[in-house]
Tab-separated table of C-alpha atoms in Angstrom:
chain	number	residue	atom	x	y	z
U	95	UNK	CA	-6.413	6.520	5.314
U	96	UNK	CA	-10.180	5.103	5.787
U	97	UNK	CA	-9.779	2.711	8.555
U	98	UNK	CA	-13.013	1.015	9.835
U	99	UNK	CA	-13.288	-0.268	13.422
U	100	UNK	CA	-12.285	-4.473	13.463
U	101	UNK	CA	-12.887	-6.620	16.417
U	102	UNK	CA	-9.476	-8.862	16.521
U	103	UNK	CA	-10.210	-12.629	16.933
U	104	UNK	CA	-7.431	-15.127	17.470
U	105	UNK	CA	-7.340	-18.050	14.845
U	106	UNK	CA	-5.986	-21.139	15.954
U	107	UNK	CA	-3.808	-23.416	13.467
U	108	UNK	CA	-0.385	-25.202	12.947
U	109	UNK	CA	1.057	-21.249	12.340
U	110	UNK	CA	2.757	-19.446	15.151
U	111	UNK	CA	-0.194	-16.862	15.717
U	112	UNK	CA	-2.821	-16.148	13.959
U	113	UNK	CA	-6.032	-13.323	13.886
U	114	UNK	CA	-9.120	-12.436	11.924
U	115	UNK	CA	-9.765	-8.905	11.673
U	116	UNK	CA	-13.546	-9.253	12.895
U	117	UNK	CA	-16.101	-12.178	12.397
U	118	UNK	CA	-18.118	-12.345	8.887
U	119	UNK	CA	-21.326	-12.045	10.131
U	120	UNK	CA	-22.978	-10.301	13.401
U	121	UNK	CA	-26.114	-12.120	12.624
U	122	UNK	CA	-28.336	-13.969	10.037
U	123	UNK	CA	-32.197	-14.162	9.738
U	124	UNK	CA	-34.057	-16.395	7.697
U	125	UNK	CA	-36.517	-13.859	5.454
U	126	UNK	CA	-38.348	-16.539	3.459
U	127	UNK	CA	-37.664	-18.494	0.368
U	128	UNK	CA	-37.071	-16.232	-3.077
U	129	UNK	CA	-38.191	-17.658	-6.613
U	130	UNK	CA	-35.988	-20.366	-7.005
U	131	UNK	CA	-37.204	-21.838	-3.357
U	132	UNK	CA	-33.783	-20.802	-1.860
U	133	UNK	CA	-33.846	-19.686	1.993
U	134	UNK	CA	-32.709	-15.710	1.800
U	135	UNK	CA	-31.654	-14.591	5.008
U	136	UNK	CA	-30.891	-10.968	6.613
U	137	UNK	CA	-27.634	-10.834	6.998
U	138	UNK	CA	-25.620	-8.305	9.529
U	139	UNK	CA	-22.016	-7.584	9.206
U	140	UNK	CA	-19.460	-5.910	10.586
U	141	UNK	CA	-18.257	-3.076	8.902
U	142	UNK	CA	-15.314	-4.840	7.123
U	143	UNK	CA	-16.875	-7.495	6.660
U	144	UNK	CA	-19.613	-5.946	4.723
U	145	UNK	CA	-16.532	-4.543	2.637
U	146	UNK	CA	-15.071	-7.988	2.049
U	147	UNK	CA	-18.523	-8.625	1.018
U	148	UNK	CA	-19.314	-6.005	-1.661
U	149	UNK	CA	-15.560	-6.962	-2.868
U	150	UNK	CA	-15.760	-11.056	-3.223
U	151	UNK	CA	-19.355	-11.137	-4.094
U	152	UNK	CA	-20.411	-7.831	-5.915
U	153	UNK	CA	-17.229	-7.303	-7.595
U	154	UNK	CA	-16.940	-4.122	-6.312
U	155	UNK	CA	-13.089	-2.670	-5.855
U	156	UNK	CA	-13.925	0.561	-4.417
U	157	UNK	CA	-14.563	-1.314	-1.552
U	158	UNK	CA	-10.920	-3.048	-1.581
U	159	UNK	CA	-8.502	0.431	-0.358
U	160	UNK	CA	-10.796	0.153	3.164
U	161	UNK	CA	-9.916	-2.941	3.800
U	162	UNK	CA	-6.380	-2.701	3.014
U	163	UNK	CA	-5.830	0.674	5.045
U	164	UNK	CA	-7.326	-1.630	7.993
U	165	UNK	CA	-5.287	-4.552	7.686
U	166	UNK	CA	-2.121	-2.350	7.185
U	167	UNK	CA	-2.634	-0.242	10.201
U	168	UNK	CA	-3.527	-3.252	12.126
U	169	UNK	CA	-0.191	-5.285	10.990
U	170	UNK	CA	2.152	-2.386	11.146
U	171	UNK	CA	3.374	-2.684	14.817
U	172	UNK	CA	3.996	-6.142	14.108
U	173	UNK	CA	5.740	-6.068	10.217
U	174	UNK	CA	9.264	-6.061	11.957
U	175	UNK	CA	8.328	-10.287	12.693
U	176	UNK	CA	7.808	-11.112	8.620
U	177	UNK	CA	9.980	-10.941	5.838
U	178	UNK	CA	6.913	-11.774	3.422
U	179	UNK	CA	3.214	-12.212	2.970
U	180	UNK	CA	2.173	-15.372	0.931
U	181	UNK	CA	-1.787	-15.449	-0.054
U	182	UNK	CA	-3.471	-18.268	-0.067
U	183	UNK	CA	-4.252	-19.123	-3.844
U	184	UNK	CA	-7.813	-18.597	-4.569
U	185	UNK	CA	-10.256	-21.794	-5.293
U	186	UNK	CA	-12.723	-20.133	-7.655
U	187	UNK	CA	-12.040	-18.302	-10.319
U	188	UNK	CA	-12.830	-14.406	-10.396
U	189	UNK	CA	-11.851	-11.628	-13.083
U	190	UNK	CA	-10.649	-10.314	-10.277
U	191	UNK	CA	-9.254	-12.719	-6.906
U	192	UNK	CA	-10.039	-10.278	-3.718
U	193	UNK	CA	-7.270	-12.202	-1.893
U	194	UNK	CA	-4.254	-11.581	-4.603
U	195	UNK	CA	-6.125	-7.572	-4.592
U	196	UNK	CA	-5.922	-7.294	-1.099
U	197	UNK	CA	-2.846	-9.140	-0.207
U	198	UNK	CA	-0.719	-6.680	-2.651
U	199	UNK	CA	-2.170	-3.846	-1.387
U	200	UNK	CA	-1.776	-4.495	2.362
U	201	UNK	CA	2.018	-5.708	1.481
U	202	UNK	CA	2.247	-2.216	-0.417
U	203	UNK	CA	1.441	-0.387	2.483
U	204	UNK	CA	3.388	-1.862	4.985
U	205	UNK	CA	6.541	-2.534	3.018
U	206	UNK	CA	6.188	-6.233	2.614
U	207	UNK	CA	7.074	-8.532	-0.434
U	208	UNK	CA	4.009	-10.319	-1.537
U	209	UNK	CA	4.968	-13.748	-3.041
U	210	UNK	CA	2.563	-15.806	-5.000
U	211	UNK	CA	5.289	-18.768	-4.300
U	212	UNK	CA	2.386	-21.447	-2.885
U	213	UNK	CA	0.663	-23.234	-6.349
U	214	UNK	CA	-1.576	-26.101	-6.559
U	215	UNK	CA	-1.125	-29.874	-8.197
U	216	UNK	CA	-4.048	-29.908	-9.432
U	217	UNK	CA	-7.783	-27.967	-9.631
U	218	UNK	CA	-9.021	-27.442	-6.309
U	219	UNK	CA	-12.514	-28.353	-4.647
U	220	UNK	CA	-13.947	-25.511	-2.966
U	221	UNK	CA	-14.366	-27.253	0.790
U	222	UNK	CA	-17.444	-24.642	1.721
U	223	UNK	CA	-19.645	-27.566	1.402
U	224	UNK	CA	-17.471	-30.490	2.450
U	225	UNK	CA	-18.087	-30.589	6.653
U	226	UNK	CA	-16.622	-33.967	7.284
U	227	UNK	CA	-12.962	-33.401	8.538
U	228	UNK	CA	-11.348	-36.469	7.019
U	229	UNK	CA	-13.195	-35.513	3.508
U	230	UNK	CA	-11.133	-32.264	3.880
U	231	UNK	CA	-8.430	-34.049	4.456
U	232	UNK	CA	-8.318	-36.397	2.021
U	233	UNK	CA	-9.186	-33.074	-0.305
U	234	UNK	CA	-6.194	-31.081	0.741
U	235	UNK	CA	-3.753	-34.269	0.878
U	236	UNK	CA	-1.037	-32.819	-1.784
U	237	UNK	CA	-2.676	-29.930	-3.170
U	238	UNK	CA	-0.001	-27.323	-2.221
U	239	UNK	CA	3.505	-26.926	-2.987
U	240	UNK	CA	5.821	-24.311	-2.463
U	241	UNK	CA	8.926	-22.694	-4.387
U	242	UNK	CA	11.505	-23.285	-1.752
U	243	UNK	CA	13.711	-20.889	-3.133
U	244	UNK	CA	11.193	-18.130	-2.047
U	245	UNK	CA	10.540	-19.206	1.358
U	246	UNK	CA	14.066	-20.818	2.932
U	247	UNK	CA	14.486	-19.365	6.111
U	248	UNK	CA	12.031	-16.534	5.494
U	249	UNK	CA	9.182	-15.529	8.566
U	250	UNK	CA	5.813	-15.963	6.313
U	251	UNK	CA	3.062	-13.987	6.944
U	252	UNK	CA	0.251	-16.428	5.726
U	253	UNK	CA	-2.702	-14.535	4.495
U	254	UNK	CA	-6.468	-15.218	3.179
U	255	UNK	CA	-9.599	-13.019	3.343
U	256	UNK	CA	-12.058	-15.637	5.026
U	257	UNK	CA	-11.169	-17.848	7.469
U	258	UNK	CA	-13.332	-21.175	7.820
U	259	UNK	CA	-12.352	-24.293	9.706
U	260	UNK	CA	-8.617	-23.535	8.720
U	261	UNK	CA	-8.297	-26.200	6.514
U	262	UNK	CA	-6.871	-25.056	3.825
U	263	UNK	CA	-4.371	-22.187	5.722
U	264	UNK	CA	-3.430	-25.759	8.328
U	265	UNK	CA	-1.877	-27.229	5.115
U	266	UNK	CA	-0.186	-24.720	3.449
U	267	UNK	CA	1.204	-23.713	6.792
U	268	UNK	CA	2.428	-27.708	7.019
U	269	UNK	CA	3.887	-27.053	3.336
U	270	UNK	CA	5.902	-23.821	4.050
U	271	UNK	CA	7.430	-25.356	7.039
U	272	UNK	CA	7.927	-29.000	5.948
U	273	UNK	CA	8.666	-28.180	1.763
U	274	UNK	CA	9.087	-24.553	1.798
U	275	UNK	CA	11.949	-24.359	5.180
U	276	UNK	CA	10.371	-21.487	6.383
U	277	UNK	CA	11.479	-20.252	9.741
U	278	UNK	CA	8.261	-19.552	10.752
U	279	UNK	CA	4.453	-18.549	9.852
U	280	UNK	CA	1.739	-16.232	10.931
U	281	UNK	CA	-1.630	-16.139	9.553
U	282	UNK	CA	-3.917	-13.171	9.529
U	283	UNK	CA	-7.208	-13.238	7.810
U	284	UNK	CA	-9.866	-10.415	6.992
U	285	UNK	CA	-13.024	-11.934	8.807
U	286	UNK	CA	-13.785	-15.823	10.064
U	287	UNK	CA	-17.103	-17.039	10.123
U	288	UNK	CA	-18.894	-17.995	13.533
U	289	UNK	CA	-18.532	-21.498	12.769
U	290	UNK	CA	-15.915	-23.893	11.431
U	291	UNK	CA	-18.684	-25.750	9.008
């Protein structure tokens, strides 16, 4: 089991309790413009965040196992508080979806079923560039739906790889509780950004 050092961070939202295993970056220093006129940065990341970066943005599948082992080791003492893991539906099309790979791996190690029972009602828009909270809310209104037969009365662990503003996870938590009739929702992410933009 390749567990890496983490620094768990509380993440606040509509869920009962939430944790990110570490920050997404330690520091990011401007390093000058590239040939296309885009500012480049020298970014330092905690170990688990570097693994997530390699998995998510470089497609290095070998980075997944250490993330899975670390998250499972963190989650195991709380395993009895949950009936199932629900991953946040990915907002970007990729050949391999990191959030689904990680959720399945973590669920397998701790012995929790992983259900992709939250779906979108229309094509999703990445919220990364949307800073205005009202615009974010408008984009998220009615976006998610849940199969209530999968979540009724269940204690759900909502999982995502990266926590930024919490808008998406809050919207899904609301759907899980109201429409899905889940008895409780906890939140777990691998990393969180230092700002909520």
